[in-house]
Coordinates of C-alpha atoms in Angstrom, one line a residue:
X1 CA 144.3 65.3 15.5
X2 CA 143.1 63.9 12.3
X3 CA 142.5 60.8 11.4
X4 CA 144.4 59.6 7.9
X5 CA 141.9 57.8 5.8
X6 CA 143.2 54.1 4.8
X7 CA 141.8 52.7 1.5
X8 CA 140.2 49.2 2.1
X9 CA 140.9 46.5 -0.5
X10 CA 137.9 44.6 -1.6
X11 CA 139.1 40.8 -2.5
X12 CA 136.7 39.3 -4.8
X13 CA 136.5 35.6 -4.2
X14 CA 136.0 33.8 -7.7
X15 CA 133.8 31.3 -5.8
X16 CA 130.4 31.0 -6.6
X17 CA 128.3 31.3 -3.8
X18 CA 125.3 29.8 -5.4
X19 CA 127.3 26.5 -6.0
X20 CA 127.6 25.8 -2.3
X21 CA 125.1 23.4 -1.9
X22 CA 125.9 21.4 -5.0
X23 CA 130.0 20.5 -3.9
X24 CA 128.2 19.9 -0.6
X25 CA 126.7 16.9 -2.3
X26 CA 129.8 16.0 -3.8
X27 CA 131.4 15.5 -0.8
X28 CA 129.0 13.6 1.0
X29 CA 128.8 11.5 -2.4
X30 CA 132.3 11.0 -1.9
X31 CA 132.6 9.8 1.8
X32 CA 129.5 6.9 0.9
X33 CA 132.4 5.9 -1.9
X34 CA 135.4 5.5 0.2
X35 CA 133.0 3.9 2.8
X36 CA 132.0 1.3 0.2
X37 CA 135.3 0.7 -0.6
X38 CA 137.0 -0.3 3.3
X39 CA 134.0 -2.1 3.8
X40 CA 135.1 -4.1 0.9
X41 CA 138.6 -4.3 1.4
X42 CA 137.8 -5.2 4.9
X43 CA 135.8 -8.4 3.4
X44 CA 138.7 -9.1 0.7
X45 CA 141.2 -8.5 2.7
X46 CA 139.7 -11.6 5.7
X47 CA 138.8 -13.6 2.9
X48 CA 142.3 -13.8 2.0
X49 CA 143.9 -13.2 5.2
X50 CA 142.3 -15.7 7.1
X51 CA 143.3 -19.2 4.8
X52 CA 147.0 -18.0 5.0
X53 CA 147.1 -17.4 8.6
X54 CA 145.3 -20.6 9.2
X55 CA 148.0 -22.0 6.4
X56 CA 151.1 -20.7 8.4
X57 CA 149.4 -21.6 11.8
X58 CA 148.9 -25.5 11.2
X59 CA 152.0 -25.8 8.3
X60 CA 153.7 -28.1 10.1
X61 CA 150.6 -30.7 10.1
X62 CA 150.2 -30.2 7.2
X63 CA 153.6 -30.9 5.7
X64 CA 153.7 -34.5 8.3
X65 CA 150.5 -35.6 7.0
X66 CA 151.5 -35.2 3.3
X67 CA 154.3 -37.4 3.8
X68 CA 152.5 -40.8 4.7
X69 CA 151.7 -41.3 1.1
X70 CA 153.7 -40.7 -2.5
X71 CA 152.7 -41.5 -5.6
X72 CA 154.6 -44.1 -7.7
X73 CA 155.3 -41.5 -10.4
X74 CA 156.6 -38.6 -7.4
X75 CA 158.2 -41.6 -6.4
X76 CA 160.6 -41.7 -9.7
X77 CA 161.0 -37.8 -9.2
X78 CA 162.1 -37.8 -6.0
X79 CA 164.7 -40.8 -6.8
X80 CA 166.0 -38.6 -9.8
X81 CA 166.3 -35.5 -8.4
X82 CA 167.2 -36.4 -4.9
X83 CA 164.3 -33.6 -3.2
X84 CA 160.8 -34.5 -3.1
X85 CA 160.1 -30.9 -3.1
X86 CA 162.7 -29.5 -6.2
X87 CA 160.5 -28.3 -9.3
X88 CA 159.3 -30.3 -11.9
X89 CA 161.7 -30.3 -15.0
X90 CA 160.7 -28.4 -17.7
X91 CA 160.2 -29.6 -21.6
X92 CA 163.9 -28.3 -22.6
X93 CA 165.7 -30.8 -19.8
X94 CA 167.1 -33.7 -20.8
X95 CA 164.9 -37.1 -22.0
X96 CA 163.9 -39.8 -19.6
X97 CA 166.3 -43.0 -20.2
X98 CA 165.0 -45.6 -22.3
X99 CA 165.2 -49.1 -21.5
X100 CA 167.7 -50.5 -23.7
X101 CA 166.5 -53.6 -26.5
X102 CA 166.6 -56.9 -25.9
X103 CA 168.9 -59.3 -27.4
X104 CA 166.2 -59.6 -30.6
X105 CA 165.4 -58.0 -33.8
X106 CA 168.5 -55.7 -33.0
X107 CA 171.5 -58.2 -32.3
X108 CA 174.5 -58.8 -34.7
X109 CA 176.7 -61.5 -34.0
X110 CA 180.0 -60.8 -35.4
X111 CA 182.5 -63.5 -36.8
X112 CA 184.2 -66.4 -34.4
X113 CA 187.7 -63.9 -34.4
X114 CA 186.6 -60.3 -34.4
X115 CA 187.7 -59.7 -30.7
X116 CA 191.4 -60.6 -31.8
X117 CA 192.4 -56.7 -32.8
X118 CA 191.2 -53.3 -32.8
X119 CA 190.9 -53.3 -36.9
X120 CA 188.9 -56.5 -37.2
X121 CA 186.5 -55.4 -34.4
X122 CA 185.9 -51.6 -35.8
X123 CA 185.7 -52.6 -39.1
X124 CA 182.5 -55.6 -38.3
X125 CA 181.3 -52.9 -36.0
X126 CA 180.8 -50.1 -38.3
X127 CA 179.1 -52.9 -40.9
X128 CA 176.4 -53.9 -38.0
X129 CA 175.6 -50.2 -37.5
X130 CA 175.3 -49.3 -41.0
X131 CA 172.4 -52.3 -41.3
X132 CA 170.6 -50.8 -38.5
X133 CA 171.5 -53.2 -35.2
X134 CA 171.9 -51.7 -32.3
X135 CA 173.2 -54.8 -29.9
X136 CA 176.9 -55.9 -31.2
X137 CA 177.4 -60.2 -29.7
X138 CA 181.1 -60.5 -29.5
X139 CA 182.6 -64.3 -29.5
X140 CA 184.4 -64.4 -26.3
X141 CA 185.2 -68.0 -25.5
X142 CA 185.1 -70.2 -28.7
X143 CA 184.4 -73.9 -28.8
X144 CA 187.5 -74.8 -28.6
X145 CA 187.9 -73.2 -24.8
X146 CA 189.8 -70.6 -26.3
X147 CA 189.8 -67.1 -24.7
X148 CA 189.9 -64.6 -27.7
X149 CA 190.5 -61.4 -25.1
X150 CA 193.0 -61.1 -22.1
X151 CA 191.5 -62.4 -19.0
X152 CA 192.5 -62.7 -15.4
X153 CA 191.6 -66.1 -15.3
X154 CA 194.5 -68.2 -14.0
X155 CA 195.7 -71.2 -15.4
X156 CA 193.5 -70.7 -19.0
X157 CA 194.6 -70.2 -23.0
X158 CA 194.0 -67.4 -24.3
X159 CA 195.2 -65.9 -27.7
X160 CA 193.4 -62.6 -27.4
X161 CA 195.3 -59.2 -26.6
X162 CA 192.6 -56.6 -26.1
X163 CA 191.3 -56.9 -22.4
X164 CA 187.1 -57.3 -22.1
X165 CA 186.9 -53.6 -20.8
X166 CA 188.5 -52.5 -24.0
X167 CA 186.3 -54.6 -26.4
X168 CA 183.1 -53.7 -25.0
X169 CA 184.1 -50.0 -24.8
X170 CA 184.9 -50.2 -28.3
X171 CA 181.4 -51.2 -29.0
X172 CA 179.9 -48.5 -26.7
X173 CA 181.9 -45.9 -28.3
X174 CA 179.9 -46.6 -31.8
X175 CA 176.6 -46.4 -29.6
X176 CA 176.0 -50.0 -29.2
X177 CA 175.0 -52.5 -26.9
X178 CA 177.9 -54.8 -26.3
X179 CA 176.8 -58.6 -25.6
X180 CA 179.5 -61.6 -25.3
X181 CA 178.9 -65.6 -26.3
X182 CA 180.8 -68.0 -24.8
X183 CA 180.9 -71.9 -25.4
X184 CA 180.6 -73.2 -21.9
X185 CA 181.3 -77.1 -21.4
X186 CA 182.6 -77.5 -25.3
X187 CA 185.7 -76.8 -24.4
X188 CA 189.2 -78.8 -25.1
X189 CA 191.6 -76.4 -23.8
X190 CA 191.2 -75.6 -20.4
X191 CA 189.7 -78.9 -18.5
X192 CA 193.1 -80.3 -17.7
X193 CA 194.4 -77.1 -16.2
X194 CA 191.3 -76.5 -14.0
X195 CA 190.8 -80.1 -13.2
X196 CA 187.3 -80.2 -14.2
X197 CA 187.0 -82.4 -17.4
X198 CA 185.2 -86.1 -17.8
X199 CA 187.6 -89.1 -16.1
X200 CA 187.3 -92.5 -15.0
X201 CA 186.6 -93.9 -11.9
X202 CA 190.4 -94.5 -11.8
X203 CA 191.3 -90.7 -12.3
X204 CA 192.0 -90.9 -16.1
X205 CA 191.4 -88.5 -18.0
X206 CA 188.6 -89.2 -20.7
X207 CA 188.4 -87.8 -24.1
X208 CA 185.4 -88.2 -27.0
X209 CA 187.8 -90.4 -29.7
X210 CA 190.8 -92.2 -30.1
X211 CA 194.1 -90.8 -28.4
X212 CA 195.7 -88.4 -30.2
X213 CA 192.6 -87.3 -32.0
X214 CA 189.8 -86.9 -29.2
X215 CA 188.9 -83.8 -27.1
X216 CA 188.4 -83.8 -23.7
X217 CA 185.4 -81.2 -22.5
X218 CA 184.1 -79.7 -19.4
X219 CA 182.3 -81.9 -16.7
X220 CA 178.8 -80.5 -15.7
X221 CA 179.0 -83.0 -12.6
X222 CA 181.9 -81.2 -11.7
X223 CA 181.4 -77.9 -9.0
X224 CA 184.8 -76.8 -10.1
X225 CA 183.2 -76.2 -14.1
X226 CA 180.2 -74.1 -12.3
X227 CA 182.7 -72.3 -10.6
X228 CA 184.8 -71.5 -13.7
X229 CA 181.7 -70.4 -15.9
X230 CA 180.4 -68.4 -13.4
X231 CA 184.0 -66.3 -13.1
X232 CA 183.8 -65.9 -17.0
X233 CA 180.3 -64.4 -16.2
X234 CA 181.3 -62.3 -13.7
X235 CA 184.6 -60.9 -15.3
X236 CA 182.3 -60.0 -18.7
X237 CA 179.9 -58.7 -17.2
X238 CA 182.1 -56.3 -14.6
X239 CA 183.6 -55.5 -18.1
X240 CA 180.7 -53.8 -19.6
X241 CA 178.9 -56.2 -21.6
X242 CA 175.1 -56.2 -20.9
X243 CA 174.3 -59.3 -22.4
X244 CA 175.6 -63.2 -22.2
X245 CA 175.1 -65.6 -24.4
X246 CA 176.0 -68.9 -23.2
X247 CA 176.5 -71.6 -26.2
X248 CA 177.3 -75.5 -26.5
X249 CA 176.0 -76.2 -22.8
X250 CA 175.6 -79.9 -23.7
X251 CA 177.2 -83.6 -23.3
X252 CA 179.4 -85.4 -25.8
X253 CA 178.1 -87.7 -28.2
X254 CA 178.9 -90.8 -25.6
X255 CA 179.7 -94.2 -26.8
X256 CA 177.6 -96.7 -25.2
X257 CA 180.8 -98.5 -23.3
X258 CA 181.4 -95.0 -21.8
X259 CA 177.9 -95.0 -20.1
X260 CA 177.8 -98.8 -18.8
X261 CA 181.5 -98.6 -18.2
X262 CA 183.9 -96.2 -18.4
X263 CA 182.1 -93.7 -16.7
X264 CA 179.1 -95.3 -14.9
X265 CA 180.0 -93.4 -11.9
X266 CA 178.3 -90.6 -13.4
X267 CA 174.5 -90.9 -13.4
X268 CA 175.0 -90.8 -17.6
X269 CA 171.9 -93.3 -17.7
X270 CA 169.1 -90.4 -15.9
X271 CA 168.1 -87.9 -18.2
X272 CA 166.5 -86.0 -15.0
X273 CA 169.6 -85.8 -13.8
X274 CA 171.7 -85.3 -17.2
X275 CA 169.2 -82.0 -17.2
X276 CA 169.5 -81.0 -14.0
X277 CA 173.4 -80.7 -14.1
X278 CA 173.3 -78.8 -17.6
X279 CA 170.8 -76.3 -15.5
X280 CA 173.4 -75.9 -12.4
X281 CA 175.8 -74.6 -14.9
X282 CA 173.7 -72.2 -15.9
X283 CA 172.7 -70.9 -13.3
X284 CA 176.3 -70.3 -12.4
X285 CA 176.7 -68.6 -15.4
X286 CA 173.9 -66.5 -14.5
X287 CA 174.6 -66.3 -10.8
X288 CA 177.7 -64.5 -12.0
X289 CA 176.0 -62.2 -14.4
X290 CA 174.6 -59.8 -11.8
X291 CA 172.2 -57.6 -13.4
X292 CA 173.9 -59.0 -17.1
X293 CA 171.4 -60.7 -18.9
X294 CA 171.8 -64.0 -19.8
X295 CA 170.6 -66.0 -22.8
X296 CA 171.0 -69.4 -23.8
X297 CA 171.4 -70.8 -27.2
X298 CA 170.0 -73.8 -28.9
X299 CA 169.4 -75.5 -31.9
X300 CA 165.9 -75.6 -33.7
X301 CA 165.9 -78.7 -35.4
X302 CA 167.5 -80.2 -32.0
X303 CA 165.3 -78.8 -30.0
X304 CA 161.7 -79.9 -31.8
X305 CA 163.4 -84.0 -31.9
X306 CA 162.1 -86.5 -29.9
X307 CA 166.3 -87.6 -29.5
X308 CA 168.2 -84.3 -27.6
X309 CA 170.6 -86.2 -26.0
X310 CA 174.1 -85.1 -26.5
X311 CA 172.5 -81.8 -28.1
X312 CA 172.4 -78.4 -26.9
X313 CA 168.7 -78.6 -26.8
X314 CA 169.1 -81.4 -23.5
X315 CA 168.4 -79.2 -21.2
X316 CA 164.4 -78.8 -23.0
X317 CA 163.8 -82.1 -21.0
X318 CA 162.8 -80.2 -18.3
X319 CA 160.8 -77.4 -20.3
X320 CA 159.4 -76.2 -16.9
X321 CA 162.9 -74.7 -16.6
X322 CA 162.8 -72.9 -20.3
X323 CA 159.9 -70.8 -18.8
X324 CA 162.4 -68.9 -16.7
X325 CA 165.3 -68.7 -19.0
X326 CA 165.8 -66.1 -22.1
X327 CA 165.6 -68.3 -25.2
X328 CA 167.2 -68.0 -28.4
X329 CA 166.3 -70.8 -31.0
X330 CA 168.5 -71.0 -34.0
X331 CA 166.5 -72.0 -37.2
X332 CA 168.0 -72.5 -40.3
X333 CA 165.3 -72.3 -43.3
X334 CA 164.6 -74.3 -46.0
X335 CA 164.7 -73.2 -49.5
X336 CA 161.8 -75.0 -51.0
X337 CA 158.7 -73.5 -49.7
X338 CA 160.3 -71.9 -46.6
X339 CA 157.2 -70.4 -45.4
X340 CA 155.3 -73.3 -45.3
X341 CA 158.5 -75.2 -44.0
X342 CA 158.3 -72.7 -41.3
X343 CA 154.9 -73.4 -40.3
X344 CA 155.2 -76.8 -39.9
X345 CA 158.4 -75.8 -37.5
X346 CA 156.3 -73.5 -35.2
X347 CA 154.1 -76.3 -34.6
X348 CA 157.0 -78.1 -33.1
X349 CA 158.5 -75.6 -31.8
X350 CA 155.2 -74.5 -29.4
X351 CA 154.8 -78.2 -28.3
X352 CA 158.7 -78.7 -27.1
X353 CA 158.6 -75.4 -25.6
X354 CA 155.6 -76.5 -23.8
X355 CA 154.3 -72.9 -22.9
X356 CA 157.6 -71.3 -22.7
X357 CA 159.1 -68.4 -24.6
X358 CA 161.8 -67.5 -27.4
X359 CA 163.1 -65.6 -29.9
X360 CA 164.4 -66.9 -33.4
X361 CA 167.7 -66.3 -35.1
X362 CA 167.1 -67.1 -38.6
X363 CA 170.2 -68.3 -40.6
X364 CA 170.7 -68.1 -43.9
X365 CA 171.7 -66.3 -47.1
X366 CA 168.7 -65.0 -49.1
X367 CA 166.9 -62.4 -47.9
X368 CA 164.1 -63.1 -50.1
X369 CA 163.4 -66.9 -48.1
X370 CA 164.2 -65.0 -45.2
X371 CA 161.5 -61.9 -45.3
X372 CA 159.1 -65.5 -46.2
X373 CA 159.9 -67.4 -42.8
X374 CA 159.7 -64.1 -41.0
X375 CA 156.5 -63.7 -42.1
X376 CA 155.3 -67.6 -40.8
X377 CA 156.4 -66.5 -37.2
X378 CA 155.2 -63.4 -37.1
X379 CA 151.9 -64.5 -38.0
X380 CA 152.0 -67.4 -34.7
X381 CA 153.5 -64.3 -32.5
X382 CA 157.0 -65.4 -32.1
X383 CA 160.0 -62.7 -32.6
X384 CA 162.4 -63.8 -35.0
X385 CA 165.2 -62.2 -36.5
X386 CA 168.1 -62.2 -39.0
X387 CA 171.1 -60.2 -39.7

């Protein structure tokens, strides 16, 4: 039997053999690399690892211990955004609130009657923001006791018919500051109705002249005239308004039989006491203000004489008191030399005040006196202003 040759193919490798040895050091190259490289990963990878676990594993402690003291500032945060922990807003949010002015540089006080209709009140409105003011003071209550808007007030006159809510939003709708004046114990009209005005020991009522031509006003003696001012307060200020200014809190020119006589059952004679029932209605008025501010009016030229009774600068008798109160001095200038006229006024004006505070509502009609008296108060650091 023969055997049947089979041809034997011959595969040719295309490796090299003589480059063996050198991919032999490659690979051993190689496996030093990829050892470097866990070793280091290893060391990352614990560096890392080991804060966060230790974060996780001891969060809660650290979360109670931050929360025994805040900042004033994270404070505010907190209170605006209702989380301690929401993100801080970013520069495209809305503006932190301003405070809003005082009753200074910025206040227009409009005419005795511009609360008495819609036209009259837009139209003095639009003229204060077109000067620049941004606080509006709206007569409220004139000297005569009148109410020029609709209260709820019982048993008062009133000849007003837009309601207190509706006059100071009015005001806020032009982007102003709405601020009411109102005369508190000059008032004619509404002392007989609420029981509450100056009468003899006999029940009389008592009025400053003869009958048929004198007034009668409001009694500061009287708890029920506290009591009244403090409602007029409290209705303005539940209105909107964000300032009072309370005007003609003061005493009738007296005669002298009405203090030894007519009405020596009122301690007439004691200027302590004369004061301290002038400051008991304001603090009525003030009482009923809530968070309103409340300013009080008076008179330079009264205020800086040695003679304030029956003035509405009585009350500086007891300066101590001016030091807690918001000030407004009216100061009307004079037109020959007003600035030096001026100075000679501060100088007054810091002794009465006896260390307290003010601001100064310049009066009058040329702008040119009025930029010179400006000037003398600036220059002794008290704000005054104009309009």
């Amino acid at each position: 039997m023969k055997y049947k040759k089979t041809k034997i193919k011959i595969k040719r490798s295309k490796v090299n053999l003589y480059n063996k040895r050198k991919n032999r050091k490659k690979q051993i190259a190689a496996i030093i690399i990829t050892a470097a490289v866990a070793c280091a990963l290893c060391i990352l990878g614990y560096g890392i690892g080991k804060p966060l676990m230790d974060y996780f594993r001891n969060r809660d402690t650290i979360i109670s211990s931050s929360a025994m003291w805040t900042p004033e500032s994270s404070e505010a945060l907190e209170n605006a955004s209702g989380n301690s922990s929401a993100p801080a807003q970013s520069s495209s949010s809305a503006p932190e609130e301003q405070p809003e002015p005082a009753l200074t540089k910025s206040a227009y006080f409009l005419s005795g009657e511009a609360a008495l209709s819609s036209a009259a009140l837009n139209s003095e409105i639009s003229a204060a923001k077109s000067s620049g003011h941004s606080v509006i003071v709206v007569t409220m209550k004139d000297s005569n006791g009148m109410f020029l808007y609709k209260t709820a007030i019982e048993n008062v006159q009133t000849k007003g018919t837009l309601t207190a809510s509706q006059i100071a939003s009015e005001i806020e709708k032009a982007g102003l500051i709405p601020a009411a004046m109102i005369s508190t114990l000059k008032d004619k009209t509404n002392g007989t109705a609420l029981d509450c005005c100056y009468k003899f020991a006999d029940g009389v009522i008592w009025i400053d002249g003869r009958p048929g031509k004198g007034k009668t006003w409001l009694s500061p003696f009287d708890s029920k005239t506290g009591n009244f001012i403090k409602a007029i307060t409290s209705e303005l200020s539940e209105a909107g308004f964000k300032r009072i200014v309370a005007v003609d809190t003061m005493y009738p020119s007296f005669y002298p039989a009405d203090i030894s006589s007519n009405l020596s059952h009122l301690p007439l004679k004691d200027r302590t006491k004369r004061a301290e029932a002038l400051w008991n209605v304001i603090a009525s008025a003030k009482e009923g203000c809530g968070e309103t501010e409340l300013y009080i009016e008076m008179d330079g030229a009264k205020l800086i004489a040695a003679k304030k009774d029956g003035t509405n600068a009585e009350m500086a008798f007891t300066p101590e008191r001016l030091k807690t109160a918001n000030l407004i001095v009216d100061y009307s200038p004079s037109e020959s030399d007003p600035y030096a006229a001026a100075q000679k006024f501060i100088e007054k004006l810091k002794t009465a005040l006896n260390g307290a505070e003010c601001v100064v509502r310049i009066k009058g009609n040329s702008q040119a006196v009025i930029e010179s008296v400006k000037k003398a108060f600036d220059e002794a650091g008290i704000e005054a202003f104009s309009q």
